[in-house]
Short mmCIF file of C-alpha atoms and ligand atoms in Angstrom, two decimals:
data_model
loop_
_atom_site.label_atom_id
_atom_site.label_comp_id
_atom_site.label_asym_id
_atom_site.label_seq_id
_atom_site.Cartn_x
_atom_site.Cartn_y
_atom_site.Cartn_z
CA UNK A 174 16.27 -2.64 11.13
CA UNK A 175 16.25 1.12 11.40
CA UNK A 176 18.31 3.48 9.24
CA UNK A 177 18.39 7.38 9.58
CA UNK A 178 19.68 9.75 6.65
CA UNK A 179 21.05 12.72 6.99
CA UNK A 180 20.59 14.72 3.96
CA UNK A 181 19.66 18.16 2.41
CA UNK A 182 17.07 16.46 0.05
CA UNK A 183 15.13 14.47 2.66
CA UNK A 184 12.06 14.07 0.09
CA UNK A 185 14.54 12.50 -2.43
CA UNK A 186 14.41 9.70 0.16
CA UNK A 187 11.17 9.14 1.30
CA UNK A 188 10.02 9.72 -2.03
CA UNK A 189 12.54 6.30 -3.55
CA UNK A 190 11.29 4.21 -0.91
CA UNK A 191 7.64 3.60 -1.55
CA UNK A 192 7.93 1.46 -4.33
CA UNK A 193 8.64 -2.55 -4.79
CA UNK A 194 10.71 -4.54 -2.88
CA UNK A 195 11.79 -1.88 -0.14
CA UNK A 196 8.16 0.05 -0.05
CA UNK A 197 6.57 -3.50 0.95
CA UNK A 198 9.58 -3.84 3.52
CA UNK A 199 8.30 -0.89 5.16
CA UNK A 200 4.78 -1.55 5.01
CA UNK A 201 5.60 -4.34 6.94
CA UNK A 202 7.86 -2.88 9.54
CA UNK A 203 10.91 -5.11 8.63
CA UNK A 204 12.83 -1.34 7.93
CA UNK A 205 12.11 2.05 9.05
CA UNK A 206 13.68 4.53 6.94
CA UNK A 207 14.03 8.17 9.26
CA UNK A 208 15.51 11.78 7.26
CA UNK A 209 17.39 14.25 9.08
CA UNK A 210 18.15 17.64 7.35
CA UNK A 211 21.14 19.35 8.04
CA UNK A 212 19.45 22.70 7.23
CA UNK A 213 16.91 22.08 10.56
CA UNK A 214 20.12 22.59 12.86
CA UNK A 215 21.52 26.04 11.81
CA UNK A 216 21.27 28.95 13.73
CA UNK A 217 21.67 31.92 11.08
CA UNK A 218 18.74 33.39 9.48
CA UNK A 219 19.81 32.56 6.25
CA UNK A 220 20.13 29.02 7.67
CA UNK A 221 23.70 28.60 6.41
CA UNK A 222 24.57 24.75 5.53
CA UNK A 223 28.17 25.29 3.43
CA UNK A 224 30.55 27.90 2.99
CA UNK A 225 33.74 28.94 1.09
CA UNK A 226 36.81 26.44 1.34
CA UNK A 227 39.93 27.49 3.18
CA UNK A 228 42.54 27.96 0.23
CA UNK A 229 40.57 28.99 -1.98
CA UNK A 230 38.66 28.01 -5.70
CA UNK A 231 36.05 26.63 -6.32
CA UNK A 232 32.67 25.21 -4.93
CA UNK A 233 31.38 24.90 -1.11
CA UNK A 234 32.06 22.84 1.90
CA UNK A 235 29.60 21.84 4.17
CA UNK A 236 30.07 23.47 7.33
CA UNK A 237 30.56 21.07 10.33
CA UNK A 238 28.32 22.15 13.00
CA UNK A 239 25.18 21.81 11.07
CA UNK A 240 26.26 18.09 10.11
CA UNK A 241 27.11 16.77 12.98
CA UNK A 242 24.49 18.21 14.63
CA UNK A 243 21.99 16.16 12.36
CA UNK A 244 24.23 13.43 12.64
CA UNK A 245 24.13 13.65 16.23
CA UNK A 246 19.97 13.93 15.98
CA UNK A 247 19.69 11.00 13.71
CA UNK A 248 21.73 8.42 15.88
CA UNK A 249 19.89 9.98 18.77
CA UNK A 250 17.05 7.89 17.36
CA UNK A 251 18.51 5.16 16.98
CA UNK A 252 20.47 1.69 19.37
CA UNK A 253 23.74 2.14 21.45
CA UNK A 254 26.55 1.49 18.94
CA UNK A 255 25.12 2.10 15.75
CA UNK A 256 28.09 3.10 12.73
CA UNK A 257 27.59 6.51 11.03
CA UNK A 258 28.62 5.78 7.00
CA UNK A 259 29.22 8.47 4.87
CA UNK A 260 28.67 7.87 1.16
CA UNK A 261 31.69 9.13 -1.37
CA UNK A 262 33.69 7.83 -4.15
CA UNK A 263 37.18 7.82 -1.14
CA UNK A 264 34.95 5.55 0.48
CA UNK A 265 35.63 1.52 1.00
CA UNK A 266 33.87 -0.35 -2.43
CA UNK A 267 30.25 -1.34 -1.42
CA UNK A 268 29.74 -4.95 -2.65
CA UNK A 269 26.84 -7.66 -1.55
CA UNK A 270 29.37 -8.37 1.27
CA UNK A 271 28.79 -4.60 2.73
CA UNK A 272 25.39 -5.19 2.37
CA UNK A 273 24.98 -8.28 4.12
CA UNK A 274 27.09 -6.93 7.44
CA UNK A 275 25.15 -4.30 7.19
CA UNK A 276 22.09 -5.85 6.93
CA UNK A 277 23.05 -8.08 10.10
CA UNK A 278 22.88 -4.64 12.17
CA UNK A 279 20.37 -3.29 14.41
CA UNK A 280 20.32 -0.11 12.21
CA UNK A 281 23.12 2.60 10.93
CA UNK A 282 23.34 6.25 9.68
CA UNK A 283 23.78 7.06 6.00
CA UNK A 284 25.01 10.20 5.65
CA UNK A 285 24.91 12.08 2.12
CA UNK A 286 26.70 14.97 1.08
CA UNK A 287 26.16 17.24 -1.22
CA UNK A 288 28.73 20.70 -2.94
CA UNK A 289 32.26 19.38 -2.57
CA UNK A 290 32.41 17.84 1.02
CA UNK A 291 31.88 17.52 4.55
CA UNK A 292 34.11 19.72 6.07
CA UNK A 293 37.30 17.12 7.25
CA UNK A 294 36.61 17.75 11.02
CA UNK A 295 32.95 16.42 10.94
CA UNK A 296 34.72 13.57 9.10
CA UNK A 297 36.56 12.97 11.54
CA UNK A 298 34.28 13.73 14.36
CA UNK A 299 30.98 12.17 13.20
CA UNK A 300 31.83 9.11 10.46
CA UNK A 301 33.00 5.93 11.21
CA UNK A 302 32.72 4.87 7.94
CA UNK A 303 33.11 5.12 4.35
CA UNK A 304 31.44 3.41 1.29
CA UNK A 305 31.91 4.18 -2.34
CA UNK A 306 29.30 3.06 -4.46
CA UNK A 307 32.21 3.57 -7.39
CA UNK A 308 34.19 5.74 -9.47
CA UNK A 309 32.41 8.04 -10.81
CA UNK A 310 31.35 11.48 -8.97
CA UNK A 311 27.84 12.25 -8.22
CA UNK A 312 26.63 15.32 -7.23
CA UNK A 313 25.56 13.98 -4.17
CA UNK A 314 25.43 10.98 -1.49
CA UNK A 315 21.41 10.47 -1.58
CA UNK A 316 21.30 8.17 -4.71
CA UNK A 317 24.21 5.92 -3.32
CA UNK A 318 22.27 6.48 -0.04
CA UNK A 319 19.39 4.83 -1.63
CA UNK A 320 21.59 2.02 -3.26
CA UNK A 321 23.11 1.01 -0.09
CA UNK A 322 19.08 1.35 1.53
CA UNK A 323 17.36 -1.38 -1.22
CA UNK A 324 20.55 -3.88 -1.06
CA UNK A 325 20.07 -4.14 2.29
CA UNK A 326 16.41 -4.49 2.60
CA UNK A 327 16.09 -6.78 0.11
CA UNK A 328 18.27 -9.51 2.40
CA UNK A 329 16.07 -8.27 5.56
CA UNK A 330 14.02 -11.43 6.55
CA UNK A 331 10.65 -11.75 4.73
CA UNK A 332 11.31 -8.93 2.47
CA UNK A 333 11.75 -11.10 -0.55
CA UNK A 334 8.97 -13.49 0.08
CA UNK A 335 9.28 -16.81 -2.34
CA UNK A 336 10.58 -14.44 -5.06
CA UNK A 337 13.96 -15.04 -4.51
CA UNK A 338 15.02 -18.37 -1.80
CA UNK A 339 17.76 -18.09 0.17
CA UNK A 340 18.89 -21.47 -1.20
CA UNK A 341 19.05 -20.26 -4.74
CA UNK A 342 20.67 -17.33 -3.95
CA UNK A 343 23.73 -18.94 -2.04
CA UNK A 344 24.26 -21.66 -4.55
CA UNK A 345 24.73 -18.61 -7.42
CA UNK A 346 26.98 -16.77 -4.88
CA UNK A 347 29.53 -15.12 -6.59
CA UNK A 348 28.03 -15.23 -9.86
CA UNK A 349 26.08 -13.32 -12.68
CA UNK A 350 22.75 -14.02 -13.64
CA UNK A 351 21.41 -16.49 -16.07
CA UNK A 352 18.87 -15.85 -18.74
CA UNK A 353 15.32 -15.94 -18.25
CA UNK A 354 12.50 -16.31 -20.26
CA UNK A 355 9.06 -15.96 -19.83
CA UNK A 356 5.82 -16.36 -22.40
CA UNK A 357 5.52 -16.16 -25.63
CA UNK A 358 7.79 -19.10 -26.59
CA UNK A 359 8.51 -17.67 -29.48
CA UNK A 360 9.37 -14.26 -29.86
CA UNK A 361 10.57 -12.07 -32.91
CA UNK A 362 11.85 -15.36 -34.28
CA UNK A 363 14.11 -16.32 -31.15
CA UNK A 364 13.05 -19.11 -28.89
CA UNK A 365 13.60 -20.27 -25.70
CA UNK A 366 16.18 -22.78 -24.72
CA UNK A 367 14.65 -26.06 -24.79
CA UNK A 368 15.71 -27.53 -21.48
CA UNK A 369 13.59 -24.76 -19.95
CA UNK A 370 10.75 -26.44 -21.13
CA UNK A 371 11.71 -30.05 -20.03
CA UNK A 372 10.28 -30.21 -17.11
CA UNK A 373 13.29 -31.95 -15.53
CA UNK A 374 14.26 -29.29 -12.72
CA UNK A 375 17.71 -30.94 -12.31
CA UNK A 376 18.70 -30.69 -15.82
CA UNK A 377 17.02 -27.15 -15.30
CA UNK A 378 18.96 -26.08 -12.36
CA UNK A 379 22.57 -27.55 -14.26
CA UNK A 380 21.48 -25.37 -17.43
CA UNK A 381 21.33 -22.33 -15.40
CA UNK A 382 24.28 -22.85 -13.65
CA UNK A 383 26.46 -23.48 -16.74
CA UNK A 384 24.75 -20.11 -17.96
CA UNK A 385 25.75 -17.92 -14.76
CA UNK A 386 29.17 -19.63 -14.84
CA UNK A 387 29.58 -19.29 -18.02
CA UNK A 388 28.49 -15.73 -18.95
CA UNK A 389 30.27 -14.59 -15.42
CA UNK A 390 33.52 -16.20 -17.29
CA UNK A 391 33.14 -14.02 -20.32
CA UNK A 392 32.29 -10.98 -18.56
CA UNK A 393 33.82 -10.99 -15.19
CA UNK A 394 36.67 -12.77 -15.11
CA UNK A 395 37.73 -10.78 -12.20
CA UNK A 396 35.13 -12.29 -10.01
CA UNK A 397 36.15 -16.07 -10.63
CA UNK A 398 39.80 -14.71 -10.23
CA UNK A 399 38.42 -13.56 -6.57
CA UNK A 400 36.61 -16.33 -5.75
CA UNK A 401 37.49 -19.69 -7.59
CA UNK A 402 35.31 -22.47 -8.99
CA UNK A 403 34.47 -25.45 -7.10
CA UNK A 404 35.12 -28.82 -9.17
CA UNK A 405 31.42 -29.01 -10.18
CA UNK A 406 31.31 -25.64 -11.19
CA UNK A 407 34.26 -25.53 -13.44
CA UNK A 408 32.83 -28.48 -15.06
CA UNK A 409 30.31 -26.63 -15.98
CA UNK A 410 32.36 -23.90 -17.10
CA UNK A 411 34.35 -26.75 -19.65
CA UNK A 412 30.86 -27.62 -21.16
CA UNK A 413 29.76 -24.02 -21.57
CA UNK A 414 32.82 -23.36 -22.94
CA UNK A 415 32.81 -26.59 -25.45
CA UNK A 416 29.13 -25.50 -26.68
CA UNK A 417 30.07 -22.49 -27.61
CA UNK A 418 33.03 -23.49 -29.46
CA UNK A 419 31.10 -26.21 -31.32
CA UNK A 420 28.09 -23.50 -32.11
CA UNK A 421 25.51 -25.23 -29.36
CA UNK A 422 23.56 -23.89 -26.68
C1 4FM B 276 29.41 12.85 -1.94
C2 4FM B 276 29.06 14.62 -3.46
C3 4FM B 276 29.56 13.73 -0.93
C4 4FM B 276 29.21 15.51 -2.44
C5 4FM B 276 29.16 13.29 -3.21
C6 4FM B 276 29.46 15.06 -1.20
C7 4FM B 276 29.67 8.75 -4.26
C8 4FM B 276 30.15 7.65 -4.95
C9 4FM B 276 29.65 10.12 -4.73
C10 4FM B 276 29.02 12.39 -4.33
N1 4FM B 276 29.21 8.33 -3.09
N2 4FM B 276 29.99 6.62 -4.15
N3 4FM B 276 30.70 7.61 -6.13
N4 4FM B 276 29.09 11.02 -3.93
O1 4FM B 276 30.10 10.40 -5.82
O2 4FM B 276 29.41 7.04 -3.01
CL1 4FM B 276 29.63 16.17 0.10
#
């Protein structure tokens, strides 16, 4: 997988990516991360990236011909076909689902702006995409840039190593999290949840499930409203539910 950024800040990028999950992905050539800076394509002295917006007020616009220029320099590097994505809140919602069609790709430009915009032509010239990582306004694309970069490295084959299987990640699909623990087994007075200390992996495994269920139930309702519960799982839910109610678990 290759992926080329075009951004003003090029160091903010190749500075995120050398740590964890994503650094070792590079290390071991399952990504290549490549920077392209807008700023290397102007032709002014003063090296002119933005200007003043057309009807007036406030803030700059990045002017087009620098931008797709770099744009046109960074897919330059990279296979036939790949999509250009610009990163703003207009954009499409980035979920895991974005990330894994992404991640089935040969590579893709991420393209990060920064003032108030790319200018609408090199929108409409040089993206074929965009993502929102959500709504709230950034100052700039290169932190969403960097989102979209470790969500879809981490699904990149071997990146993960045994940390995470594939199998236990598709049969928690959907779902938050459940708890974890880890040593001491007591800790300020609160303990860890006996079953996790049974030994018996398939009560272990049910536990967990009822937890991510469960706790997805409370707090996202909207994502078992998207996606229902299988039978098994909304058992689960039922039990989860019942404990509580009683004051168990
Ligand atoms: C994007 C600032 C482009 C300037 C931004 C330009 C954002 C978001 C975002 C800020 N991106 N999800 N929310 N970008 O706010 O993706 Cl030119």
């Amino acid at each position: 997988m290759k992926i080329e950024v075009v951004s003003l800040f090029p160091d903010m990028i190749s500075g995120a990516l050398k740590f964890g999950v994503v650094g070792r992905a590079l290390e071991r050539g399952l990504l290549s991360v490549g920077t392209e800076d807008p700023r290397a394509h102007t032709t002014d002295p003063h090296r002119t990236v933005d200007d003043r917006p057309y009807g007036g007020g406030p803030g700059m616009v990045l002017k087009p011909e620098p931008m797709l220029a770099a744009i046109e320099a960074a897919r330059g590097r990279l296979p036939q076909g790949c999509p250009r994505i610009y990163l703003s809140a207009q954009g499409e919602p980035f979920g895991q689902r974005q990330a894994e069609s992404l991640a089935a790709l040969p590579g893709f430009v991420l393209v990060a702006g920064r003032y108030e915009g790319l200018d609408e032509r090199a929108l409409a010239l040089g993206i074929d995409r965009e993502l929102s990582l959500g709504d709230y306004v950034l100052s700039g694309g290169e932190l969403p840039a960097l989102v979209v970069i470790d969500a879809v490295a981490r699904l990149l084959p071997g990146a993960l190593g045994d940390e995470r299987s594939s199998v236990e990640e598709s049969f928690s699909a959907g779902l938050l999290d459940w708890p974890h623990y880890t040593r001491p087994e007591v800790f300020a007075g609160l303990t860890v949840p006996p079953v996790l200390l049974s030994g018996n992996h398939a009560d272990i495994h049910r536990w967990r499930l009822k937890q991510a269920v469960g706790r997805t139930w409370q707090r996202r309702p909207d994502l078992i409203a998207a996606n229902p519960l299988a039978p098994e799982a909304s058992k689960l839910l039922n039990e989860f539910l019942t404990a509580r109610a009683v004051g168990r678990d």
